[in-house]
Structure formats: C-alpha cells, structure tokens
mmCIF file of C-alpha atoms and ligand atoms in Angstrom:
data_model
loop_
_atom_site.group_PDB
_atom_site.id
_atom_site.type_symbol
_atom_site.label_atom_id
_atom_site.label_comp_id
_atom_site.label_asym_id
_atom_site.label_seq_id
_atom_site.Cartn_x
_atom_site.Cartn_y
_atom_site.Cartn_z
ATOM 1 C CA UNK A 1383 0.000 0.000 0.000
ATOM 2 C CA UNK A 1384 1.366 3.434 -0.891
ATOM 3 C CA UNK A 1385 2.387 5.310 2.279
ATOM 4 C CA UNK A 1386 4.064 8.664 2.781
ATOM 5 C CA UNK A 1387 6.248 8.967 5.864
ATOM 6 C CA UNK A 1388 7.015 12.450 7.161
ATOM 7 C CA UNK A 1389 9.885 12.553 9.646
ATOM 8 C CA UNK A 1390 12.767 10.140 9.144
ATOM 9 C CA UNK A 1391 14.227 10.111 12.647
ATOM 10 C CA UNK A 1392 14.987 7.005 14.706
ATOM 11 C CA UNK A 1393 11.372 5.890 14.370
ATOM 12 C CA UNK A 1394 10.227 7.129 10.966
ATOM 13 C CA UNK A 1395 13.300 5.908 9.083
ATOM 14 C CA UNK A 1396 13.046 2.349 10.385
ATOM 15 C CA UNK A 1397 9.262 2.260 9.971
ATOM 16 C CA UNK A 1398 9.725 3.315 6.349
ATOM 17 C CA UNK A 1399 12.364 0.608 5.888
ATOM 18 C CA UNK A 1400 10.056 -2.020 7.408
ATOM 19 C CA UNK A 1401 7.318 -0.972 4.983
ATOM 20 C CA UNK A 1402 9.742 -1.128 2.053
ATOM 21 C CA UNK A 1403 10.932 -4.573 3.173
ATOM 22 C CA UNK A 1404 7.285 -5.618 3.382
ATOM 23 C CA UNK A 1405 6.686 -4.714 -0.267
ATOM 24 C CA UNK A 1406 4.879 -1.385 0.205
ATOM 25 C CA UNK A 1407 5.459 1.689 -1.899
ATOM 26 C CA UNK A 1408 7.022 4.347 0.360
ATOM 27 C CA UNK A 1409 7.266 8.051 -0.350
ATOM 28 C CA UNK A 1410 8.965 10.313 2.146
ATOM 29 C CA UNK A 1411 9.700 13.844 3.203
ATOM 30 C CA UNK A 1412 12.134 14.950 5.899
ATOM 31 C CA UNK A 1413 13.236 18.436 6.958
ATOM 32 C CA UNK A 1414 16.836 17.368 6.338
ATOM 33 C CA UNK A 1415 16.655 16.129 2.758
ATOM 34 C CA UNK A 1416 19.772 13.906 3.022
ATOM 35 C CA UNK A 1417 17.815 11.386 5.115
ATOM 36 C CA UNK A 1418 15.102 11.200 2.456
ATOM 37 C CA UNK A 1419 17.835 10.612 -0.119
ATOM 38 C CA UNK A 1420 19.251 7.789 2.042
ATOM 39 C CA UNK A 1421 15.827 6.161 2.020
ATOM 40 C CA UNK A 1422 15.487 6.735 -1.721
ATOM 41 C CA UNK A 1423 18.665 4.696 -2.156
ATOM 42 C CA UNK A 1424 16.739 1.803 -0.553
ATOM 43 C CA UNK A 1425 13.733 2.085 -2.862
ATOM 44 C CA UNK A 1426 11.570 4.943 -1.545
ATOM 45 C CA UNK A 1427 10.571 8.066 -3.481
ATOM 46 C CA UNK A 1428 11.941 11.207 -1.843
ATOM 47 C CA UNK A 1429 10.263 14.609 -1.927
ATOM 48 C CA UNK A 1430 12.077 17.853 -1.232
ATOM 49 C CA UNK A 1431 8.955 19.626 0.027
ATOM 50 C CA UNK A 1432 5.628 18.590 1.585
ATOM 51 C CA UNK A 1433 3.838 19.843 -1.555
ATOM 52 C CA UNK A 1434 6.047 17.657 -3.769
ATOM 53 C CA UNK A 1435 5.292 14.701 -1.477
ATOM 54 C CA UNK A 1436 1.538 15.178 -1.778
ATOM 55 C CA UNK A 1437 1.822 15.560 -5.566
ATOM 56 C CA UNK A 1438 3.532 12.175 -5.920
ATOM 57 C CA UNK A 1439 0.767 10.274 -4.054
ATOM 58 C CA UNK A 1440 -2.330 8.546 -5.441
ATOM 59 C CA UNK A 1441 -5.704 9.450 -3.928
ATOM 60 C CA UNK A 1442 -6.860 8.589 -1.361
ATOM 61 C CA UNK A 1443 -3.464 9.582 0.014
ATOM 62 C CA UNK A 1444 -2.011 8.163 3.221
ATOM 63 C CA UNK A 1445 0.412 10.419 5.097
ATOM 64 C CA UNK A 1446 1.973 9.156 8.345
ATOM 65 C CA UNK A 1447 3.651 11.774 10.570
ATOM 66 C CA UNK A 1448 6.514 10.597 12.783
ATOM 67 C CA UNK A 1449 7.609 13.884 14.335
ATOM 68 C CA UNK A 1450 8.156 15.363 17.802
ATOM 69 C CA UNK A 1451 4.783 15.738 19.523
ATOM 70 C CA UNK A 1452 3.316 19.129 20.382
ATOM 71 C CA UNK A 1453 3.992 22.179 18.277
ATOM 72 C CA UNK A 1454 5.959 20.451 15.480
ATOM 73 C CA UNK A 1455 3.230 17.872 14.882
ATOM 74 C CA UNK A 1456 0.473 20.513 15.084
ATOM 75 C CA UNK A 1457 2.288 22.731 12.541
ATOM 76 C CA UNK A 1458 2.556 19.788 10.145
ATOM 77 C CA UNK A 1459 -1.114 18.907 10.590
ATOM 78 C CA UNK A 1460 -2.000 22.485 9.684
ATOM 79 C CA UNK A 1461 0.402 22.371 6.739
ATOM 80 C CA UNK A 1462 -0.975 19.087 5.380
ATOM 81 C CA UNK A 1463 -4.568 20.185 5.914
ATOM 82 C CA UNK A 1464 -3.826 22.771 3.221
ATOM 83 C CA UNK A 1465 -2.169 20.266 0.870
ATOM 84 C CA UNK A 1466 -4.272 17.106 1.136
ATOM 85 C CA UNK A 1467 -7.767 16.618 -0.357
ATOM 86 C CA UNK A 1468 -11.107 15.304 0.859
ATOM 87 C CA UNK A 1469 -10.947 11.562 1.504
ATOM 88 C CA UNK A 1470 -7.177 11.519 2.186
ATOM 89 C CA UNK A 1471 -5.876 10.123 5.488
ATOM 90 C CA UNK A 1472 -3.361 11.559 7.931
ATOM 91 C CA UNK A 1473 -1.971 9.437 10.780
ATOM 92 C CA UNK A 1474 -0.171 11.018 13.716
ATOM 93 C CA UNK A 1475 2.209 8.295 14.920
ATOM 94 C CA UNK A 1476 4.071 10.508 17.377
ATOM 95 C CA UNK A 1477 3.783 10.346 21.149
ATOM 96 C CA UNK A 1478 1.211 13.140 21.101
ATOM 97 C CA UNK A 1479 -1.010 13.849 24.069
ATOM 98 C CA UNK A 1480 -4.489 12.387 23.506
ATOM 99 C CA UNK A 1481 -5.712 15.882 24.411
ATOM 100 C CA UNK A 1482 -4.292 17.194 21.099
ATOM 101 C CA UNK A 1483 -6.206 14.686 18.998
ATOM 102 C CA UNK A 1484 -9.624 16.241 18.925
ATOM 103 C CA UNK A 1485 -8.247 19.582 17.695
ATOM 104 C CA UNK A 1486 -6.132 17.768 15.079
ATOM 105 C CA UNK A 1487 -9.213 15.841 13.896
ATOM 106 C CA UNK A 1488 -11.204 19.078 13.610
ATOM 107 C CA UNK A 1489 -8.473 20.930 11.657
ATOM 108 C CA UNK A 1490 -8.357 18.089 9.109
ATOM 109 C CA UNK A 1491 -12.089 17.419 9.299
ATOM 110 C CA UNK A 1492 -12.836 20.911 7.970
ATOM 111 C CA UNK A 1493 -11.373 19.649 4.662
ATOM 112 C CA UNK A 1494 -12.937 16.170 5.039
ATOM 113 C CA UNK A 1495 -9.489 14.671 5.559
ATOM 114 C CA UNK A 1496 -9.553 11.632 7.865
ATOM 115 C CA UNK A 1497 -7.412 11.542 10.993
ATOM 116 C CA UNK A 1498 -6.098 8.567 12.970
ATOM 117 C CA UNK A 1499 -4.048 8.773 16.158
ATOM 118 C CA UNK A 1500 -1.529 5.954 16.467
ATOM 119 C CA UNK A 1501 0.604 5.197 19.499
ATOM 120 C CA UNK A 1502 3.658 3.320 18.304
ATOM 121 C CA UNK A 1503 5.966 1.298 20.549
ATOM 122 C CA UNK A 1504 9.117 -0.524 19.576
ATOM 123 C CA UNK A 1505 11.901 2.061 19.631
ATOM 124 C CA UNK A 1506 15.047 1.325 17.692
ATOM 125 C CA UNK A 1507 14.251 -2.417 17.758
ATOM 126 C CA UNK A 1508 11.032 -2.010 15.806
ATOM 127 C CA UNK A 1509 12.631 -2.501 12.401
ATOM 128 C CA UNK A 1510 13.503 -6.090 13.317
ATOM 129 C CA UNK A 1511 10.849 -6.970 15.912
ATOM 130 C CA UNK A 1512 7.916 -4.883 14.629
ATOM 131 C CA UNK A 1513 6.020 -1.950 16.120
ATOM 132 C CA UNK A 1514 3.196 -2.509 18.585
ATOM 133 C CA UNK A 1515 0.598 -0.020 17.344
ATOM 134 C CA UNK A 1516 -2.469 1.357 19.144
ATOM 135 C CA UNK A 1517 -4.918 3.188 16.896
ATOM 136 C CA UNK A 1518 -7.795 5.574 17.530
ATOM 137 C CA UNK A 1519 -10.219 7.207 15.104
ATOM 138 C CA UNK A 1520 -12.791 6.120 12.521
ATOM 139 C CA UNK A 1521 -12.993 2.333 12.388
ATOM 140 C CA UNK A 1522 -13.439 2.078 8.617
ATOM 141 C CA UNK A 1523 -10.330 4.227 8.067
ATOM 142 C CA UNK A 1524 -8.426 1.946 10.441
ATOM 143 C CA UNK A 1525 -9.683 -1.018 8.386
ATOM 144 C CA UNK A 1526 -8.506 0.709 5.204
ATOM 145 C CA UNK A 1527 -4.896 1.113 6.431
ATOM 146 C CA UNK A 1528 -4.670 -2.395 7.922
ATOM 147 C CA UNK A 1529 -2.179 -3.624 5.273
ATOM 148 C CA UNK A 1530 0.272 -0.976 6.558
ATOM 149 C CA UNK A 1531 -0.377 -1.820 10.224
ATOM 150 C CA UNK A 1532 0.004 -5.526 9.464
ATOM 151 C CA UNK A 1533 3.492 -4.911 8.070
ATOM 152 C CA UNK A 1534 4.617 -2.445 10.720
ATOM 153 C CA UNK A 1535 3.527 -4.609 13.663
ATOM 154 C CA UNK A 1536 4.633 -8.037 14.810
ATOM 155 C CA UNK A 1537 1.979 -10.762 14.513
ATOM 156 C CA UNK A 1538 -1.269 -9.552 16.174
ATOM 157 C CA UNK A 1539 0.660 -6.448 17.311
ATOM 158 C CA UNK A 1540 -1.868 -3.762 16.392
ATOM 159 C CA UNK A 1541 -5.294 -2.884 17.703
ATOM 160 C CA UNK A 1542 -8.228 -0.568 17.122
ATOM 161 C CA UNK A 1543 -8.520 1.070 20.544
ATOM 162 C CA UNK A 1544 -11.577 3.292 20.011
ATOM 163 C CA UNK A 1545 -12.553 6.744 18.731
ATOM 164 C CA UNK A 1546 -10.259 9.730 18.202
ATOM 165 C CA UNK A 1547 -7.665 9.953 21.015
ATOM 166 C CA UNK A 1548 -7.970 6.323 22.155
ATOM 167 C CA UNK A 1549 -4.724 5.307 20.425
ATOM 168 C CA UNK A 1550 -2.611 8.014 22.049
ATOM 169 C CA UNK A 1551 -4.401 7.515 25.383
ATOM 170 C CA UNK A 1552 -3.531 3.808 25.343
ATOM 171 C CA UNK A 1553 0.076 4.617 24.410
ATOM 172 C CA UNK A 1554 0.287 7.145 27.258
ATOM 173 C CA UNK A 1555 -0.762 4.504 29.788
ATOM 174 C CA UNK A 1556 1.652 2.023 28.184
ATOM 175 C CA UNK A 1557 4.494 4.475 28.748
ATOM 176 C CA UNK A 1558 3.384 5.148 32.326
ATOM 177 C CA UNK A 1559 3.610 1.415 33.020
ATOM 178 C CA UNK A 1560 7.038 1.425 31.363
ATOM 179 C CA UNK A 1561 8.208 4.106 33.852
ATOM 180 C CA UNK A 1562 7.044 2.008 36.807
ATOM 181 C CA UNK A 1563 8.550 -1.248 35.521
ATOM 182 C CA UNK A 1564 11.879 0.453 34.880
ATOM 183 C CA UNK A 1565 11.819 1.955 38.376
ATOM 184 C CA UNK A 1566 11.145 -1.452 39.976
ATOM 185 C CA UNK A 1567 14.084 -3.042 38.147
ATOM 186 C CA UNK A 1568 16.288 -0.043 39.028
ATOM 187 C CA UNK A 1569 15.495 -0.333 42.749
ATOM 188 C CA UNK A 1570 15.910 -4.122 42.813
ATOM 189 C CA UNK A 1571 19.294 -3.983 41.128
ATOM 190 C CA UNK A 1572 20.418 -1.118 43.405
ATOM 191 C CA UNK A 1573 19.567 -3.356 46.378
ATOM 192 C CA UNK A 1574 21.595 -6.184 44.845
ATOM 193 C CA UNK A 1575 24.441 -3.714 44.250
ATOM 194 C CA UNK A 1576 24.493 -2.656 47.918
ATOM 195 C CA UNK A 1577 23.986 -6.163 49.323
ATOM 196 C CA UNK A 1578 26.428 -8.072 51.525
ATOM 197 C CA UNK A 1579 26.653 -10.616 48.679
ATOM 198 C CA UNK A 1580 27.692 -8.032 46.109
ATOM 199 C CA UNK A 1581 31.186 -9.358 45.535
ATOM 200 C CA UNK A 1582 29.772 -12.784 44.670
ATOM 201 C CA UNK A 1583 26.958 -11.473 42.491
ATOM 202 C CA UNK A 1584 27.209 -10.704 38.801
ATOM 203 C CA UNK A 1585 24.361 -8.334 38.023
ATOM 204 C CA UNK A 1586 24.185 -9.168 34.318
ATOM 205 C CA UNK A 1587 23.972 -12.877 35.160
ATOM 206 C CA UNK A 1588 21.079 -12.205 37.543
ATOM 207 C CA UNK A 1589 19.267 -10.226 34.826
ATOM 208 C CA UNK A 1590 19.877 -13.105 32.400
ATOM 209 C CA UNK A 1591 18.748 -15.655 34.969
ATOM 210 C CA UNK A 1592 15.497 -13.887 35.747
ATOM 211 C CA UNK A 1593 14.620 -13.940 32.070
ATOM 212 C CA UNK A 1594 14.548 -17.735 32.166
ATOM 213 C CA UNK A 1595 11.164 -18.776 33.515
ATOM 214 C CA UNK A 1596 10.861 -16.261 36.372
ATOM 215 C CA UNK A 1597 7.657 -14.267 36.852
ATOM 216 C CA UNK A 1598 9.517 -10.961 36.353
ATOM 217 C CA UNK A 1599 11.048 -11.839 32.972
ATOM 218 C CA UNK A 1600 10.555 -9.140 30.353
ATOM 219 C CA UNK A 1601 12.072 -7.404 27.362
ATOM 220 C CA UNK A 1602 13.200 -4.530 29.610
ATOM 221 C CA UNK A 1603 15.099 -7.073 31.692
ATOM 222 C CA UNK A 1604 16.721 -8.445 28.535
ATOM 223 C CA UNK A 1605 17.853 -4.906 27.690
ATOM 224 C CA UNK A 1606 19.157 -4.475 31.242
ATOM 225 C CA UNK A 1607 21.160 -7.702 30.948
ATOM 226 C CA UNK A 1608 22.749 -6.303 27.785
ATOM 227 C CA UNK A 1609 23.513 -2.914 29.387
ATOM 228 C CA UNK A 1610 25.070 -4.555 32.466
ATOM 229 C CA UNK A 1611 27.113 -6.953 30.335
ATOM 230 C CA UNK A 1612 28.505 -3.966 28.419
ATOM 231 C CA UNK A 1613 29.349 -1.952 31.569
ATOM 232 C CA UNK A 1614 28.842 -3.941 34.803
ATOM 233 C CA UNK A 1615 28.844 -0.984 37.183
ATOM 234 C CA UNK A 1616 27.310 1.407 34.622
ATOM 235 C CA UNK A 1617 30.432 3.483 35.356
ATOM 236 C CA UNK A 1618 30.106 5.443 32.143
ATOM 237 C CA UNK A 1619 26.665 6.844 32.957
ATOM 238 C CA UNK A 1620 25.602 9.934 34.900
ATOM 239 C CA UNK A 1621 22.594 9.208 37.180
ATOM 240 C CA UNK A 1622 20.434 11.596 35.159
ATOM 241 C CA UNK A 1623 17.120 10.397 33.704
ATOM 242 C CA UNK A 1624 15.130 12.449 31.228
ATOM 243 C CA UNK A 1625 11.423 12.149 30.446
ATOM 244 C CA UNK A 1626 9.490 12.986 27.326
ATOM 245 C CA UNK A 1627 6.014 13.758 28.639
ATOM 246 C CA UNK A 1628 3.945 10.597 28.759
ATOM 247 C CA UNK A 1629 4.707 9.910 32.443
ATOM 248 C CA UNK A 1630 3.600 13.446 33.363
ATOM 249 C CA UNK A 1631 0.411 13.071 31.337
ATOM 250 C CA UNK A 1632 -0.292 9.698 32.984
ATOM 251 C CA UNK A 1633 0.161 11.210 36.448
ATOM 252 C CA UNK A 1634 -2.116 14.135 35.535
ATOM 253 C CA UNK A 1635 -4.709 11.699 34.181
ATOM 254 C CA UNK A 1636 -4.569 9.843 37.508
ATOM 255 C CA UNK A 1637 -5.307 13.096 39.335
ATOM 256 C CA UNK A 1638 -8.024 14.239 36.907
ATOM 257 C CA UNK A 1639 -9.849 10.901 37.039
ATOM 258 C CA UNK A 1640 -9.234 10.341 40.758
ATOM 259 C CA UNK A 1641 -7.582 6.998 40.015
ATOM 260 C CA UNK A 1642 -4.648 6.227 42.305
ATOM 261 C CA UNK A 1643 -1.435 5.571 40.372
ATOM 262 C CA UNK A 1644 1.189 5.977 43.107
ATOM 263 C CA UNK A 1645 3.840 3.711 41.598
ATOM 264 C CA UNK A 1646 3.845 5.348 38.165
ATOM 265 C CA UNK A 1647 3.781 8.820 39.741
ATOM 266 C CA UNK A 1648 6.636 7.979 42.102
ATOM 267 C CA UNK A 1649 8.668 6.642 39.172
ATOM 268 C CA UNK A 1650 8.148 9.986 37.409
ATOM 269 C CA UNK A 1651 9.195 11.919 40.534
ATOM 270 C CA UNK A 1652 12.352 9.795 40.804
ATOM 271 C CA UNK A 1653 13.301 11.031 37.339
ATOM 272 C CA UNK A 1654 12.846 14.645 38.470
ATOM 273 C CA UNK A 1655 14.997 13.933 41.522
ATOM 274 C CA UNK A 1656 17.713 12.445 39.288
ATOM 275 C CA UNK A 1657 18.178 15.922 37.802
ATOM 276 C CA UNK A 1658 18.834 17.592 41.141
ATOM 277 C CA UNK A 1659 15.243 18.841 41.469
ATOM 278 C CA UNK A 1660 14.942 17.285 44.928
ATOM 279 C CA UNK A 1661 18.090 18.962 46.245
ATOM 280 C CA UNK A 1662 16.327 21.920 47.851
ATOM 281 C CA UNK A 1663 13.799 19.750 49.668
ATOM 282 C CA UNK A 1664 16.683 17.619 50.953
ATOM 283 C CA UNK A 1665 18.415 20.771 52.223
ATOM 284 C CA UNK A 1666 15.189 21.687 54.052
ATOM 285 C CA UNK A 1667 15.204 18.260 55.733
ATOM 286 C CA UNK A 1668 18.824 18.699 56.823
ATOM 287 C CA UNK A 1669 18.125 22.256 58.099
ATOM 288 C CA UNK A 1670 15.098 21.125 60.116
ATOM 289 C CA UNK A 1671 16.946 18.209 61.735
ATOM 290 C CA UNK A 1672 19.700 20.654 62.611
ATOM 291 C CA UNK A 1673 17.231 23.190 64.041
ATOM 292 C CA UNK A 1674 15.211 20.862 66.236
ATOM 293 C CA UNK A 1675 17.830 18.361 67.285
ATOM 294 C CA UNK A 1676 21.165 19.993 66.650
ATOM 295 C CA UNK A 1677 21.913 17.146 64.246
ATOM 296 C CA UNK A 1678 25.010 17.590 62.162
ATOM 297 C CA UNK A 1679 24.745 18.868 58.620
ATOM 298 C CA UNK A 1680 27.187 18.760 55.761
ATOM 299 C CA UNK A 1681 27.982 22.247 54.509
ATOM 300 C CA UNK A 1682 28.871 23.339 51.003
ATOM 301 C CA UNK A 1683 31.750 25.587 50.034
ATOM 302 C CA UNK A 1684 29.199 28.435 49.791
ATOM 303 C CA UNK A 1685 28.267 28.106 53.481
ATOM 304 C CA UNK A 1686 28.542 31.327 55.557
ATOM 305 C CA UNK A 1687 31.480 31.448 57.992
HETATM 306 N N1 NAP B 414 12.543 6.864 19.858
HETATM 307 C C1 NAP B 414 11.636 6.072 20.438
HETATM 308 O O1 NAP B 414 11.973 5.086 21.119
HETATM 309 C C2 NAP B 414 10.161 6.338 20.253
HETATM 310 C C3 NAP B 414 9.253 5.306 20.532
HETATM 311 C C4 NAP B 414 7.903 5.521 20.308
HETATM 312 C C5 NAP B 414 7.458 6.748 19.835
HETATM 313 N N2 NAP B 414 8.362 7.744 19.613
HETATM 314 C C6 NAP B 414 7.842 9.014 19.112
HETATM 315 O O2 NAP B 414 8.046 9.079 17.718
HETATM 316 C C7 NAP B 414 8.249 10.435 17.318
HETATM 317 C C8 NAP B 414 9.590 10.541 16.587
HETATM 318 O O3 NAP B 414 10.596 10.119 17.485
HETATM 319 P P1 NAP B 414 12.088 9.800 17.007
HETATM 320 O O4 NAP B 414 12.701 9.040 18.135
HETATM 321 O O5 NAP B 414 12.091 9.232 15.629
HETATM 322 O O6 NAP B 414 12.678 11.289 16.971
HETATM 323 P P2 NAP B 414 14.036 11.791 16.316
HETATM 324 O O7 NAP B 414 14.961 10.660 16.065
HETATM 325 O O8 NAP B 414 14.505 12.909 17.176
HETATM 326 O O9 NAP B 414 13.565 12.368 14.895
HETATM 327 C C9 NAP B 414 12.745 13.494 14.823
HETATM 328 C C10 NAP B 414 12.270 13.679 13.406
HETATM 329 O O10 NAP B 414 11.430 14.834 13.363
HETATM 330 C C11 NAP B 414 12.020 15.811 12.498
HETATM 331 N N3 NAP B 414 11.862 17.128 13.082
HETATM 332 C C12 NAP B 414 12.208 17.535 14.320
HETATM 333 N N4 NAP B 414 11.898 18.821 14.496
HETATM 334 C C13 NAP B 414 11.331 19.246 13.335
HETATM 335 C C14 NAP B 414 10.803 20.481 12.904
HETATM 336 N N5 NAP B 414 10.774 21.556 13.712
HETATM 337 N N6 NAP B 414 10.314 20.558 11.649
HETATM 338 C C15 NAP B 414 10.340 19.485 10.832
HETATM 339 N N7 NAP B 414 10.823 18.274 11.193
HETATM 340 C C16 NAP B 414 11.310 18.168 12.429
HETATM 341 C C17 NAP B 414 13.479 15.433 12.379
HETATM 342 O O11 NAP B 414 13.985 15.952 11.167
HETATM 343 P P3 NAP B 414 15.562 16.178 10.922
HETATM 344 O O12 NAP B 414 16.077 14.877 10.422
HETATM 345 O O13 NAP B 414 15.612 17.264 9.923
HETATM 346 O O14 NAP B 414 16.157 16.582 12.262
HETATM 347 C C18 NAP B 414 13.394 13.916 12.418
HETATM 348 O O15 NAP B 414 13.004 13.409 11.176
HETATM 349 C C19 NAP B 414 8.204 11.268 18.603
HETATM 350 O O16 NAP B 414 6.913 11.773 18.779
HETATM 351 C C20 NAP B 414 8.522 10.253 19.681
HETATM 352 O O17 NAP B 414 7.989 10.614 20.942
HETATM 353 C C21 NAP B 414 9.702 7.566 19.785
#
C-alpha cells in the first residue's frame, strides 16, 4: 500500500524501511533532505517539500507523521490540511497527548481529511521486531490502512482502541507502566548492588537468569542484561534520567480521574529527583533536623562562615 512517511528520525526511518521490506510503496519527506535521499537509495521516493510529497501520491493519500509531539506535529497537521484533499488520510504516529487529537481531527475534518491517532511502541528495535501499534479514530479508516499496520507490527501487534484519542491515550498509559517497571528493576538492582553478597553477584547474570522462567522476565530485563554486560557498574553513565512527557500526562490523568497511580507517579518523581530537582527539599530536611535536634549537617563551600 502506498504510504508517505514524514519525519525520518529514529522511528520514521526504520518504519519506512520495514514498509519497504514488506513490499509497500514508500514516499517520504524529511526536513533534512539527506535522510530522504538515504531512504530513496533503498527504494523509496523522496520529496524535497511537503507539496512535492503530496503531488507524488495517489488518492486517497495516506500520510503518516513521525515527528516530535506538540507544536511540530500541530504545525505539520495544519500544513498538510492545506495540501491534502477530501478523503485523504493523515496518521499522527508521534507520542502526542491524547488531548491534542480532537483539535487535530477538527483541523483536518474541515477539509474532510480523515485523521487517525496511532501510538507506536518498539523504539530502535522495531525494524527487526515490529512496532506494537495502538490506533484511535474512525474504524473504517483503520480497516482501510490495515495492510500498513500488518506490516509495521509483529503478529497480532496492532489494535483498534476506540474513537479519536484512544490510540494516544492507550500509548500514554503504556508508557506510564514502562516508567514504573523500569523503576522497579532499578530499585531491585540497586539493592543487589548494595547487598552483603555483592562481591559474589554478577548483576548481568542475575538479569539473564530472571529472564529464564521467572515471573519478572521481560524485554526490559533483557535490555538491562545487555547494558550490564557492556558496563557492569554502569560506570560510564551519569545518574540523570530524562522524560518525554507521557509519564507526566499519565500522572495528571490519575489526578483528573481520581484513580490512584502511586507507583507510576513515584517513578516519574524519581526522574525529576535524578536531575537535582529534589536537592532543595533535601536541604530543608537537613536544616530542620539541625534546628530541632542539633543534628550535624554537611555544609557546602558556599556556606557562611
Ligand atoms: N525513539 C523512540 O523510542 C520512540 C518510541 C515511540 C514513539 N516515539 C515518538 O516518535 C516520534 C519521533 O521520534 P524519534 O525518536 O524518531 O525522533 P528523532 O529521532 O529525534 O527524529 C525526529 C524527526 O522529526 C524531524 N523534526 C524535528 N523537528 C522538526 C521540525 N521543527 N520541523 C520538521 N521536522 C522536524 C526530524 O527531522 P531532521 O532529520 O531534519 O532533524 C526527524 O526526522 C516522537 O513523537 C517520539 O515521541 C519515539
């Protein structure tokens, strides 16, 4: 099925390659044209501008955005709403907030262009393993693009999740769970690292072991085994953990719906703390212990004489 991919980053490039490998016709546009040319060398058709991309497609056109969520995706939806025609389809495959979807659908809907929101999971492994894909929007449009989903996903690895927003909502919760699972592994391995048995324990071997029949086996644990085998003490890493939004949105959804999600929320807060954002509260704790009990504090070089 002819598909246009917009955004050839870590995700879009490999998704386009998977579609090419699966026998689809792929057209592409990327802000940095060299990446589109790289893909053209593998069989895609590369456009230098969004207008050129749209001109090379057969109606009804299928355009799949794989861009940073938020303003960049919104700008491209506005841009393509002016280039595509009634009956065409635009899929937002980014990690957009489900709260953006209704506005995106309305912008495109004014021109009778169909909109699907697709949460895509698989990261840099998706090219080989396939992309688990969660789709929201009109069911018949989902049915229409199934050949593309079938190729992108592993076997049975895509699902119609519901109306507009349901795909990104499902992906948001998926990522929230990912935060909590990662946090649980991180804490467990930190406890192993500080244990009295540490000098006998090989952390990568434990990660490998637990992937063989244990109830906590998982793909994340396989990745951890690889990371620990490469650098046992993770000496080369700063203890700094970024986040890209979905954990915050999940925590806010928990608050808005009154649904307790303490583990996911705590995992998010641990990431904030990893960036030094808990330092002031920790200073307050030290100051209070000092004030009420005269407990010793450690001073910095900026401390007053
Ligand atoms: N990486 C993952 O594991 C993963 C997993 C699931 C979902 N996602 C989501 O998938 C989307 C893409 O992620 P990615 O990892 O592929 O990102 P990426 O590697 O950083 O690539 C970003 C892409 O967007 C383009 N882009 C960035 N800013 C732009 C702008 N202002 N105007 C036009 N194009 C712009 C880049 O073009 P240039 O080449 O010109 O820079 C590039 O093609 C994001 O929404 C992300 O959250 C990522």
